[in-house]
Short mmCIF file of C-alpha atoms in Angstrom, two decimals:
data_model
loop_
_atom_site.label_atom_id
_atom_site.label_comp_id
_atom_site.label_asym_id
_atom_site.label_seq_id
_atom_site.Cartn_x
_atom_site.Cartn_y
_atom_site.Cartn_z
CA MET A 291 25.35 -1.57 30.08
CA SER A 292 25.61 2.09 30.86
CA GLU A 293 22.48 4.14 31.38
CA GLU A 294 23.62 6.49 28.60
CA ILE A 295 23.81 3.68 26.02
CA LYS A 296 20.46 2.29 27.18
CA LYS A 297 18.94 5.76 26.76
CA GLU A 298 20.36 6.02 23.22
CA VAL A 299 18.96 2.61 22.25
CA LEU A 300 15.54 3.38 23.69
CA LYS A 301 15.38 6.63 21.73
CA ALA A 302 14.75 4.53 18.60
CA ILE A 303 11.97 2.62 20.36
CA GLU A 304 10.39 5.88 21.50
CA LEU A 305 10.50 7.16 17.89
CA TYR A 306 8.72 3.96 16.83
CA ILE A 307 5.99 4.55 19.44
CA GLU A 308 5.70 8.22 18.44
CA GLY A 309 5.21 7.05 14.86
CA GLY A 310 2.26 4.96 16.01
CA LYS A 311 0.73 7.91 17.84
CA ASN A 312 1.09 10.23 14.85
CA PRO A 313 2.01 8.33 11.66
CA ALA A 314 1.87 11.43 9.46
CA GLY A 315 4.59 13.09 11.56
CA GLY A 316 7.36 10.79 10.25
CA ALA A 317 8.95 10.04 13.64
CA GLY A 318 8.57 6.29 13.18
CA LYS A 319 10.56 6.34 9.95
CA LYS A 320 13.49 7.96 11.77
CA ALA A 321 13.74 4.91 14.06
CA PHE A 322 14.42 2.44 11.24
CA ALA A 323 17.24 1.80 8.83
CA GLN A 324 16.06 2.43 5.28
CA TRP A 325 16.28 -1.29 4.36
CA ALA A 326 14.78 -2.62 7.63
CA THR A 327 12.30 -5.50 7.59
CA MET A 328 9.29 -6.66 9.56
CA SER A 329 8.56 -10.37 10.07
CA TYR A 330 5.62 -12.24 11.57
CA ASN A 331 3.68 -15.50 11.43
CA GLU A 332 0.54 -15.48 9.30
CA ASN A 333 -1.54 -18.66 9.36
CA GLY A 334 1.52 -20.74 10.22
CA LYS A 335 3.75 -19.20 7.56
CA LEU A 336 6.71 -16.86 7.98
CA VAL A 337 6.13 -13.48 6.33
CA THR A 338 8.89 -10.89 5.90
CA VAL A 339 8.17 -7.51 4.34
CA PRO A 340 10.02 -4.22 3.87
CA ILE A 341 9.48 -1.85 6.79
CA GLN A 342 7.61 0.50 4.43
CA THR A 343 4.70 -1.93 4.79
CA LEU A 344 4.47 -1.03 8.49
CA PHE A 345 4.50 2.68 7.68
CA SER A 346 1.69 2.21 5.13
CA ILE A 347 -0.42 0.29 7.67
CA MET A 348 0.10 2.93 10.35
CA GLU A 349 -0.74 5.75 7.94
CA SER A 350 -3.96 4.01 6.87
CA ILE A 351 -5.06 3.58 10.51
CA GLY A 352 -4.20 7.15 11.51
CA PRO A 353 -3.36 8.54 14.95
CA GLU A 354 -3.69 6.19 17.93
CA ASP A 355 -3.19 6.04 21.65
CA VAL A 356 -0.08 3.91 22.09
CA SER A 357 1.77 2.66 25.16
CA TYR A 358 4.53 0.17 25.76
CA THR A 359 6.34 -1.73 28.46
CA ILE A 360 9.97 -2.78 28.08
CA LYS A 361 10.32 -6.51 28.63
CA ASN A 362 14.03 -6.96 27.87
CA ILE A 363 17.00 -5.00 26.56
CA THR A 364 20.42 -6.39 25.66
CA VAL A 365 23.20 -4.16 24.38
CA SER A 366 26.71 -4.78 23.12
CA PRO A 367 28.93 -2.00 21.79
CA THR A 368 27.24 -1.76 18.36
CA VAL A 369 24.18 -4.06 18.39
CA ALA A 370 21.14 -4.33 20.65
CA THR A 371 17.90 -6.23 21.05
CA VAL A 372 14.80 -4.79 22.69
CA SER A 373 11.55 -6.60 23.51
CA ILE A 374 8.44 -4.63 24.37
CA GLU A 375 4.77 -5.23 24.87
CA SER A 376 2.93 -2.56 22.92
CA SER A 377 -0.71 -1.56 23.03
CA PHE A 378 -2.35 0.29 20.15
CA SER A 379 -5.86 1.64 20.77
CA LYS A 380 -7.25 0.59 17.37
CA ILE A 381 -5.36 -2.58 16.49
CA GLY A 382 -4.55 -4.34 19.76
CA LYS A 383 -1.62 -5.61 21.79
CA PHE A 384 1.64 -7.05 20.49
CA ASN A 385 4.89 -8.62 21.58
CA ASP A 386 7.40 -6.60 19.55
CA MET A 387 11.05 -7.54 19.26
CA PHE A 388 13.60 -5.26 17.63
CA THR A 389 17.20 -5.68 16.51
CA LEU A 390 19.17 -2.43 16.40
CA VAL A 391 22.59 -1.47 15.06
CA LYS A 392 24.52 1.67 15.94
CA ASP A 393 25.62 3.73 12.96
CA GLU A 394 27.91 6.73 13.16
CA HIS A 395 25.12 8.89 14.61
CA ASP A 396 22.27 6.89 16.15
CA TRP A 397 20.87 3.47 16.88
CA LYS A 398 18.64 2.23 14.05
CA ILE A 399 16.11 -0.59 14.05
CA VAL A 400 17.11 -3.07 11.34
CA SER A 401 14.38 -5.63 12.04
CA LYS A 402 11.08 -5.86 13.83
CA VAL A 403 9.34 -9.15 14.57
CA TYR A 404 6.06 -9.42 16.38
CA ASP A 405 3.18 -11.56 17.41
CA VAL A 406 -0.32 -10.60 18.46
CA ILE A 407 -1.30 -10.94 22.10
CA LYS A 408 -4.62 -12.77 22.08
CA GLY A 409 -7.23 -11.94 24.59
#
């Protein structure tokens, strides 16, 4: 994978993180495809919701200190997966996994799955 393509893919992840730092700024929404989803396990059951649910949660929490570490990135010509460990000052740490697709202009997150890091 070229460094240029990796940089383009990670731009979407950085927009996601910026959206966590300042939800009212709208940067996070730019990272996702309009019809993207978020999935997670809740009490042993699979839950999948429209990505707007994430935006609503972030807006209700407000600005946060956010950091992340890239765990894995895999890129083919038009699809990519990125795994990060993210840390939000108010809500905790997460293993986040994203699937991205390149459209005519940018890479867009089409799905986010996560689990909470206990401890």
